[in-house]
Coordinates of C-alpha atoms in Angstrom, one line a residue:
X782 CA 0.0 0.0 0.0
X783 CA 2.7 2.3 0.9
X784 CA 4.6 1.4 -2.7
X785 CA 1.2 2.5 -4.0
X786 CA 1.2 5.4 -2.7
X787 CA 4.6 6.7 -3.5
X788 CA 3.9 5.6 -6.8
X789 CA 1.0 8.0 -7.4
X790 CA 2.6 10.9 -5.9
X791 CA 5.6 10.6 -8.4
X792 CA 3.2 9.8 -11.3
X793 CA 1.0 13.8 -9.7
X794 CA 4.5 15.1 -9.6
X795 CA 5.6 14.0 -13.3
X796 CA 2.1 15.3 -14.4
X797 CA 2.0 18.7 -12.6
X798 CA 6.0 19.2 -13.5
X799 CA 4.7 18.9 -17.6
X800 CA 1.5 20.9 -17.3
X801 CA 3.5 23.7 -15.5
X802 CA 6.3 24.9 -18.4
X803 CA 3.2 24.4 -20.9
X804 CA 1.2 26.5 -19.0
X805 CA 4.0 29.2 -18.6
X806 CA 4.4 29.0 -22.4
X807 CA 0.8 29.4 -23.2
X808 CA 0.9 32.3 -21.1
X809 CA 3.8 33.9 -23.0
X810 CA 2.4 33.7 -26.2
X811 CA -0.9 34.8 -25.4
X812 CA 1.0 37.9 -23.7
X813 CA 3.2 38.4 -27.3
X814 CA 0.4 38.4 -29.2
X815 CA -1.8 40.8 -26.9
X816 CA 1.3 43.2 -26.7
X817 CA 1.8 42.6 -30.8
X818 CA -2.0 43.5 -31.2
X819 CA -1.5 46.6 -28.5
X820 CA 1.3 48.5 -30.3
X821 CA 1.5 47.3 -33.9
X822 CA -1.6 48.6 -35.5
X823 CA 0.4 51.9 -37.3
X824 CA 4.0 51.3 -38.5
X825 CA 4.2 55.5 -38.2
X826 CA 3.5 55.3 -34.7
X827 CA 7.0 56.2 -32.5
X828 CA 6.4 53.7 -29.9
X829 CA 7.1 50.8 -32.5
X830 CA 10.8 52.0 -32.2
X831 CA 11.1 50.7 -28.6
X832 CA 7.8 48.1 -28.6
X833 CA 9.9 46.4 -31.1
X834 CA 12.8 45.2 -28.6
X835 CA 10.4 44.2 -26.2
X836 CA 8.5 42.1 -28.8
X837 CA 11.6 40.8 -30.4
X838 CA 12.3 39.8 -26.4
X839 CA 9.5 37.3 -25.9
X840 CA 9.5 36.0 -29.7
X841 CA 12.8 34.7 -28.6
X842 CA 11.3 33.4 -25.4
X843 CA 8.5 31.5 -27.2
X844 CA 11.0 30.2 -29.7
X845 CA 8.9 31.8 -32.3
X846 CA 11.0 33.0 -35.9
X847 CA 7.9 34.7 -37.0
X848 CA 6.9 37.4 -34.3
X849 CA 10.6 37.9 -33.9
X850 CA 10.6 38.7 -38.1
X851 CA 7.9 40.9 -37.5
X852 CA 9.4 42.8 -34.6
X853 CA 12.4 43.3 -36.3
X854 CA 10.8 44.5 -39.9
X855 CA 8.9 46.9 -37.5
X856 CA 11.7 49.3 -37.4
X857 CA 12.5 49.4 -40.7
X858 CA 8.8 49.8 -41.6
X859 CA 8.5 52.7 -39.1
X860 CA 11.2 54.7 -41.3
X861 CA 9.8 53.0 -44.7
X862 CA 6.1 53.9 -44.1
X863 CA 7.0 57.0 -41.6
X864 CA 9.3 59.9 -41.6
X865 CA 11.9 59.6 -39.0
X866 CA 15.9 61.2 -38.7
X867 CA 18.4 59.4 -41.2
X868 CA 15.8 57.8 -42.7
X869 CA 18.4 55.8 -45.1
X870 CA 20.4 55.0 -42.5
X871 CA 18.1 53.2 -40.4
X872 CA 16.4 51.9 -43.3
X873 CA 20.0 50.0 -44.8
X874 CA 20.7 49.1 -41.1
X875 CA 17.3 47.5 -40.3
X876 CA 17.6 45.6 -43.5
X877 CA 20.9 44.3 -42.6
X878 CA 19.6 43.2 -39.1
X879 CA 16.6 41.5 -41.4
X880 CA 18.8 39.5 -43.5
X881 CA 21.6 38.6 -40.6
X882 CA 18.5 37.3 -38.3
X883 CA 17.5 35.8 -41.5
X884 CA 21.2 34.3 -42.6
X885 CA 20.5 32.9 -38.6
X886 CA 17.5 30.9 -38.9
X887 CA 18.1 29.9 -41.9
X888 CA 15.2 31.4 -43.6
X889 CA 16.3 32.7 -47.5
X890 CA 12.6 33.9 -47.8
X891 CA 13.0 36.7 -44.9
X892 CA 16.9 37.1 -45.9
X893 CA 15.3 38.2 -50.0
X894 CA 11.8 39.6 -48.7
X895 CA 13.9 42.2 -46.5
X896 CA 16.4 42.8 -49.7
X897 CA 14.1 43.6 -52.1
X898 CA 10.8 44.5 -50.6
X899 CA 12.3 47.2 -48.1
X900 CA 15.7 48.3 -49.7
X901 CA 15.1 48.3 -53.4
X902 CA 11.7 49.5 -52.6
X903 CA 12.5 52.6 -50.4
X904 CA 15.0 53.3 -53.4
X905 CA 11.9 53.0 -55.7
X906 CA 10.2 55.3 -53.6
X907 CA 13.0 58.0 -53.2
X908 CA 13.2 58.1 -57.2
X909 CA 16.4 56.7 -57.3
X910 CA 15.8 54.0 -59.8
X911 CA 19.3 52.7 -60.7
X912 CA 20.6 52.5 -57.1
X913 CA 17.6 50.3 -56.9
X914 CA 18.3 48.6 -60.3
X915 CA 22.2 47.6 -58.9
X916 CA 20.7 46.3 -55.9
X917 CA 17.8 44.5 -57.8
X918 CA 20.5 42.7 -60.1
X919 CA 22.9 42.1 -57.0
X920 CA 20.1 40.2 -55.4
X921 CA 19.6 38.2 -58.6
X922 CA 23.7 36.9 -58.7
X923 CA 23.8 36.0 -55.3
X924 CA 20.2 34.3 -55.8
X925 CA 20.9 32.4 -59.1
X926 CA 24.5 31.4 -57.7
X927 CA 22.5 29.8 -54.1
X928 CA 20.1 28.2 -57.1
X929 CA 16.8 28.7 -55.2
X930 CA 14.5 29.0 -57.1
X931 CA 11.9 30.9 -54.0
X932 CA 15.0 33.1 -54.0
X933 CA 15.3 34.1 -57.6
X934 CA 11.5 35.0 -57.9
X935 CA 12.2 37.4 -55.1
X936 CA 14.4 39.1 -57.4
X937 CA 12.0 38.9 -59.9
X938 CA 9.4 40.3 -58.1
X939 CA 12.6 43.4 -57.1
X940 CA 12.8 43.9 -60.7
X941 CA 9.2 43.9 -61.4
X942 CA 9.0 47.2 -59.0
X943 CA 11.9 48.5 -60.3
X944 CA 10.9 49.0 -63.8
X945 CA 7.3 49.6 -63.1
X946 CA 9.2 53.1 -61.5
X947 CA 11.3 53.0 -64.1
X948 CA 8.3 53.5 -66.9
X949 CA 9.1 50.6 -68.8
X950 CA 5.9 48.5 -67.7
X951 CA 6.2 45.9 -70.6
X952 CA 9.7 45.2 -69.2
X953 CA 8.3 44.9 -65.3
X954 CA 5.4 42.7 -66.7
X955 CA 8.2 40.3 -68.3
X956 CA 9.4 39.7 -64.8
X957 CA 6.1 39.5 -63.1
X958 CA 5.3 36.7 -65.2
X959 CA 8.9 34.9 -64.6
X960 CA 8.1 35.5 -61.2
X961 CA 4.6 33.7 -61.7
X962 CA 6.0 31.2 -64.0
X963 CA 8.1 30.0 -61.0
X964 CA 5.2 29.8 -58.5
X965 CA 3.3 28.1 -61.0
X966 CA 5.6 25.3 -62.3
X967 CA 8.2 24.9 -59.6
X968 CA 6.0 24.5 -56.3
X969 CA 7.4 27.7 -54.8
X970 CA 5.5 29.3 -52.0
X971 CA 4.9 33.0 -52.7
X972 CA 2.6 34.6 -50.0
X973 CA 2.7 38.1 -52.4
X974 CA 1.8 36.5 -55.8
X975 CA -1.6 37.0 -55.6
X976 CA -0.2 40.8 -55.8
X977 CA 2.2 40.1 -58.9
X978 CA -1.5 38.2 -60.5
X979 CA -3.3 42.0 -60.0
X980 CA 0.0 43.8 -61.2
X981 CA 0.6 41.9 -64.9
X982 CA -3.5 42.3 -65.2
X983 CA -3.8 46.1 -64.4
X984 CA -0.7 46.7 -67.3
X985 CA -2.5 44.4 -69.5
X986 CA -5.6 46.6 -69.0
X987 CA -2.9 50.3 -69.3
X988 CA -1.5 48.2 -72.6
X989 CA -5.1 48.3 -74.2
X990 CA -5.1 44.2 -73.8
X991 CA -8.2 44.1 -71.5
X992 CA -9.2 40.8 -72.7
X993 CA -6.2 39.2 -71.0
X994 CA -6.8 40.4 -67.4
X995 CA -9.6 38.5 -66.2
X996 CA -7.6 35.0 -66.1
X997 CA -5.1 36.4 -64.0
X998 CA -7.5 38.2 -61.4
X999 CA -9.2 34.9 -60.6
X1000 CA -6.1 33.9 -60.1
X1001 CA -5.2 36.9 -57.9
X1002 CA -8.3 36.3 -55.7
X1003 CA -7.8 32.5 -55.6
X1004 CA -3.8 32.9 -54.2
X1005 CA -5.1 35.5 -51.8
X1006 CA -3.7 35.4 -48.3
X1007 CA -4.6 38.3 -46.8
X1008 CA -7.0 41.8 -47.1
X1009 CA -4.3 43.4 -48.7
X1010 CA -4.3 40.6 -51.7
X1011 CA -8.0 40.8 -52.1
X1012 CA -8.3 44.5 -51.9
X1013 CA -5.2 45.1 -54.5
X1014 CA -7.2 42.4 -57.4
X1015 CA -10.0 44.1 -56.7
X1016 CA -9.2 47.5 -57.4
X1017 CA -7.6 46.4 -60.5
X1018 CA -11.5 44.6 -61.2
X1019 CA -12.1 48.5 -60.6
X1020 CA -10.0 49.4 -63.8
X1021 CA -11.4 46.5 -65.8
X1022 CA -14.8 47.4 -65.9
X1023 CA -13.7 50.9 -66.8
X1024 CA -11.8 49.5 -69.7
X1025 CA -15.1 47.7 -70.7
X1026 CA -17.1 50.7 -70.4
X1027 CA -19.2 48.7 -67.6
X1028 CA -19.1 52.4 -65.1
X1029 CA -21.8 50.4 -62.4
X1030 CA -19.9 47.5 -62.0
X1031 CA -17.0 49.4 -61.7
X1032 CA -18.2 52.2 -58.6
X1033 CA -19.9 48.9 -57.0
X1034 CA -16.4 47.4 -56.6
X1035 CA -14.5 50.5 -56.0
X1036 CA -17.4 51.0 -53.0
X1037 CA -16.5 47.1 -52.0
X1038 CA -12.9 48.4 -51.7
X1039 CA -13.5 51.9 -49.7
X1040 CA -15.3 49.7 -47.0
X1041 CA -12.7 47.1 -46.9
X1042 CA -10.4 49.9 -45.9
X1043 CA -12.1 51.6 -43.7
X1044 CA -12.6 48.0 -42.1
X1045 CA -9.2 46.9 -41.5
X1046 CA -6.9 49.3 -39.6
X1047 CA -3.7 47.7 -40.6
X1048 CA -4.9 48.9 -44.2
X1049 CA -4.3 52.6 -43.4
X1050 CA -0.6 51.9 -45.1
X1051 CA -2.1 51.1 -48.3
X1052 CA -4.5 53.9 -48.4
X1053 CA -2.6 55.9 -50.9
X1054 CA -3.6 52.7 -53.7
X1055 CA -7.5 53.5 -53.4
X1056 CA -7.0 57.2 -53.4
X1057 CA -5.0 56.8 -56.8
X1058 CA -7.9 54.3 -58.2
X1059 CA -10.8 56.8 -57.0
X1060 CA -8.9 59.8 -59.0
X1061 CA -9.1 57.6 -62.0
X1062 CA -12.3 56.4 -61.4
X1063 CA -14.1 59.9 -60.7
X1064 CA -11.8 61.8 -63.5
X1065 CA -13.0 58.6 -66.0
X1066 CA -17.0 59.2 -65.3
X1067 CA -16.9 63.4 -65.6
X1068 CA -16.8 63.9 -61.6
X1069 CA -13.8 66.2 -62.4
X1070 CA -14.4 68.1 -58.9
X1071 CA -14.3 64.5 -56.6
X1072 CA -11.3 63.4 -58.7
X1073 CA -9.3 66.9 -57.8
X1074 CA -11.0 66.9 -53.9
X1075 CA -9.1 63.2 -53.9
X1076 CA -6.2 64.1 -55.5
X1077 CA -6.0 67.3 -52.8
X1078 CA -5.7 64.6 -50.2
X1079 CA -3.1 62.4 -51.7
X1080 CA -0.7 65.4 -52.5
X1081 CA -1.3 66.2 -48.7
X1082 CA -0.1 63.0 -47.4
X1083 CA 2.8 63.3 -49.9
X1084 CA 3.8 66.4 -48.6
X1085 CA 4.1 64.5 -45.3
X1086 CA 6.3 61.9 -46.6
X1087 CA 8.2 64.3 -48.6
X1088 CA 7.5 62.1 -51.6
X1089 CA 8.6 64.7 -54.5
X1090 CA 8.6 61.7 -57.3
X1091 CA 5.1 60.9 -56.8
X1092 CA 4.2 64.5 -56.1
X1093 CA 5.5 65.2 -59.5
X1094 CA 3.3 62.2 -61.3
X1095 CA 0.1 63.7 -59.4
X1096 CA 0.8 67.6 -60.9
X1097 CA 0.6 65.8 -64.6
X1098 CA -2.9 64.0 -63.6
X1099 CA -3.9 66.9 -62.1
X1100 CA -3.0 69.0 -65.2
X1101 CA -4.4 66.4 -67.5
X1102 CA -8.1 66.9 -65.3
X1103 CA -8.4 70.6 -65.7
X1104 CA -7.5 70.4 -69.4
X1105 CA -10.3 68.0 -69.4
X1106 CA -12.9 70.4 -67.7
X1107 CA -11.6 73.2 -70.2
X1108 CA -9.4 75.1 -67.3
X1109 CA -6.6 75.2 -69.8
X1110 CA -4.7 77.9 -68.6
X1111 CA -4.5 76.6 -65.1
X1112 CA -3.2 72.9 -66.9
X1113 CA -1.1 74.4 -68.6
X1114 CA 0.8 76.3 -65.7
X1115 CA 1.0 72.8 -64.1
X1116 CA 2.3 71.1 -67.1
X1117 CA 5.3 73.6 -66.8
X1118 CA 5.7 73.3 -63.6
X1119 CA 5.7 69.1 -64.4
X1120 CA 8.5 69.5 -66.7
X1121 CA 10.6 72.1 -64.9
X1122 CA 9.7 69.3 -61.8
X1123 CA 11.0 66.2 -63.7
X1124 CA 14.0 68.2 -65.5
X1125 CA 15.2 69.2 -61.6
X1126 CA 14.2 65.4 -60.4
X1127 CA 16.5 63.9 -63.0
X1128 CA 19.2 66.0 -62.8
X1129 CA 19.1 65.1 -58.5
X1130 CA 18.7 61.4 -59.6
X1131 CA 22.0 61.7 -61.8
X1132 CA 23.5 63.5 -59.1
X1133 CA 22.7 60.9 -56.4
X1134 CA 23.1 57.6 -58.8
X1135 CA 26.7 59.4 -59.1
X1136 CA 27.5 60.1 -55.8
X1137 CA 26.4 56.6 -55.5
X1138 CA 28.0 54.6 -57.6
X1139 CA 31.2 56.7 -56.4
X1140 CA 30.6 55.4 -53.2
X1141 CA 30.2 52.2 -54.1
X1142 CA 33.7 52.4 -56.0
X1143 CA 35.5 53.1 -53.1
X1144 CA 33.9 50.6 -51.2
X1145 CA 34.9 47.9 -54.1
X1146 CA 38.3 49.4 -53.8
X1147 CA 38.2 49.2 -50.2
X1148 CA 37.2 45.8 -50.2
X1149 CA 39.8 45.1 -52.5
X1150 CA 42.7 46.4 -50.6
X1151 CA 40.7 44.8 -47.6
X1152 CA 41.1 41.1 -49.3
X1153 CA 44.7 41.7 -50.5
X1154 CA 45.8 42.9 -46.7
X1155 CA 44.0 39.4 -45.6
X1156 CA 46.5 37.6 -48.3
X1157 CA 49.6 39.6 -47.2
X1158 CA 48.8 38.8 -43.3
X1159 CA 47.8 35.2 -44.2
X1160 CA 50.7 34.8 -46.4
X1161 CA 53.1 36.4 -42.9
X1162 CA 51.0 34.1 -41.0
X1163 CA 52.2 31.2 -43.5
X1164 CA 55.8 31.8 -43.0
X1165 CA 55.4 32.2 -39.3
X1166 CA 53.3 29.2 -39.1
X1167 CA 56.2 27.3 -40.9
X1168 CA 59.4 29.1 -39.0
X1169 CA 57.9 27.6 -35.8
X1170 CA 56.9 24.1 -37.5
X1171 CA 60.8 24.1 -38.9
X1172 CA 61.8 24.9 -35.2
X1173 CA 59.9 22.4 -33.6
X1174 CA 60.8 20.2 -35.9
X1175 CA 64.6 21.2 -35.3
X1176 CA 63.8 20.7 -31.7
X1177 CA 62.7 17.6 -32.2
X1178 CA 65.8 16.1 -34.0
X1179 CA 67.7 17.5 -31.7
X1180 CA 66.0 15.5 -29.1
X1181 CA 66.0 12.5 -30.8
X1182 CA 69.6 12.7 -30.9
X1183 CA 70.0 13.3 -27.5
X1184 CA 68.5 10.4 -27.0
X1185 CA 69.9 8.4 -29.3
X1186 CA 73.2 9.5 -27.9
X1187 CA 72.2 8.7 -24.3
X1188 CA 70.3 5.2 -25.1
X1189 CA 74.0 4.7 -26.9
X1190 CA 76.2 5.8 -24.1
X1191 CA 73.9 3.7 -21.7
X1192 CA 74.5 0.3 -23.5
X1193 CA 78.3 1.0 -23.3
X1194 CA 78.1 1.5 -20.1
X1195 CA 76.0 -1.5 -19.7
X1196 CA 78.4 -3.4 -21.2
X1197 CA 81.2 -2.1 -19.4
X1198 CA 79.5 -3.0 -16.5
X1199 CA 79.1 -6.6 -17.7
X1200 CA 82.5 -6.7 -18.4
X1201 CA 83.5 -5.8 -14.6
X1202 CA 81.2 -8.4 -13.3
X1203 CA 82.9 -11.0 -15.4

């Protein structure tokens, strides 16, 4: 009975000693994700900055590689999506943090994702297109020379953005569709493509080739992950049934996509995509006076950003509205203004992509002297390595001829000792 008894108090104590940590664990993740949901609603809002350690903190606790990607990719989307001091800087040194945590875990996807959709992006968005372009095609080497496929539509997708900026949308859609392509035909998990689906359909639509974009929307709504996914194919349905001339069908789904918005907070980033659809919407069907009250409110949240590249784009829309409701004088003002605009914009792009590609010189050069300083010390190290090997060596025969000479000296003396006993 006693035996019994033991028995069933070691069994309790096994019991309560497993339920305990799982408890404790349960508890921590409940408490990340109630602190995640607490203070990472706006990527704008300052107190990411520091909520970002303390999340980062208990994603490590919990063992958990995806809060502590998100707590990380906070910062950088705090400067990406915000305003913010140095906002380069900090942008280059979050991604770096991105891609080492990345290297860490082993996780390409994060180490590519934080490449291209954060660093060649922000380039994107600060008009300087080739910075972005050298980065885009450095991602793409190191990509095709790791020969991941996951990895190399990342770079696609880089690409994509980076000629879309560029203008040269026939160009972007050729790498949209590599990028699909890849999904598609080498089981590849892409949690954007539904994105990349709405993107190749709304230039099919700008290319006049209307008739190709509804495949590739179902598509876009099928692969859809998220609000963001759904929202972005159908704003692009938005565009297609102004291309077919169907104007209900088309304020029916851009009303569907204005309530998703306001419905989702996390959306708020992504505003500036509906304001740009509504302009072309209300400036399509004659509401000339909407499209411009729209269009007010963009450039105002530009302004905030200090986004002169897509300030400029919005002064040619806006000029190309009032010619449309016969205010030609005005348009025409702004037209000048747009030219003046994108002469200055690409003589600072030429200016910067110089300055740029200067610095990147000097850092080739400085890597290079930095490699051949590593040959010279490795090659001292060499010799050194050897001098002592030679002298131990040395050492050694010298030894072994001491003993030699004593293991000698000893059997004489044995003998002689042999000798005197005979």
């Amino acid at each position: 009975m006693l035996k019994k008894t033991i028995l069933a108090c070691v069994l309790l104590h096994l019991v309560v000693g497993t339920i305990s940590p799982q408890k404790i664990d349960s508890i921590d993740i409940k408490s990340m994700r109630a602190y995640y949901k607490q203070y990472f609603n706006d990527p704008t809002d300052p107190i990411v900055l520091t909520a970002s350690d303390t999340l980062f903190d208990m994603a490590i606790r919990c063992n958990d590689t995806v809060m502590a990607k998100i707590a990380l990719g906070a910062k950088v989307d705090y400067y990406y999506y915000g305003q913010g001091e140095n906002r380069t800087d900090s942008i280059i040194a979050g991604v770096n943090r991105l891609k080492q945590y990345a290297r860490s875990v082993g996780n390409a996807e994060l180490y590519y994702w934080a490449w291209a959709a954060r660093l060649v992006n922000y380039y994107i968005i600060q008009g300087e297109y080739n910075i972005a372009l050298l980065e885009a095609e450095k991602m793409l080497q190191e990509a095709k020379g790791e020969k991941k496929q996951g990895s190399i539509a990342e770079c696609y997708y880089a690409l994509a953005n980076v000629y879309t900026a560029k203008g040269l949308v026939k160009k972007s859609q050729e790498f949209m569709l590599k990028e699909i392509d890849i999904f598609e035909n080498a089981n590849v998990f892409r949690y954007n493509i539904s994105c990349q689906y709405s993107d190749a359909a709304k230039i099919y639509i700008d290319l006049g080739e209307a008739e190709k974009a509804p495949e590739l929307l179902k598509k876009a709504l099928k692969t859809s992950r998220s609000t963001y996914h759904e929202v972005t194919a159908k704003l692009v349905y938005v565009s297609l049934y102004l291309a077919q001339g169907d104007t209900a069908a088309a304020r029916k789904a851009l009303e569907e996509c204005r309530q998703m918005y306001m419905g989702e907070p996390s959306m708020k980033r992504h505003i500036h995509y509906l304001y740009d659809v509504e302009i072309d919407y209300n400036w399509r069907v004659g509401n000339y006076n909407k499209a411009l009250s729209v269009l007010d409110e963009r450039e105002t949240e530009l302004r905030k950003k200090n986004n002169l590249t897509t300030l400029m784009a919005l002064r040619k829309t806006k000029a190309d509205i009032l010619w449309d409701m016969n205010r030609k004088e005005e348009a025409a003002g702004l037209y000048r203004d747009f030219l003046l605009e994108q002469k200055k914009e690409k003589e600072r792009n030429e200016e910067i992509t110089t300055s740029e590609f200067a610095t990147m010189l000097n850092l080739q050069q400085l890597n290079a002297e930095k490699v051949r300083l590593e040959k010279i010390s490795q090659k001292k190290q060499l010799q050194n390595t050897r001098t002592i090997l030679f002298s131990v060596l040395g050492l050694l025969c010298i030894v072994v001829i001491f003993l030699w000479q004593q293991r000698k000296l000893n059997a004489k003396l044995h003998r002689a000792k042999n000798k005197l006993d005979e």
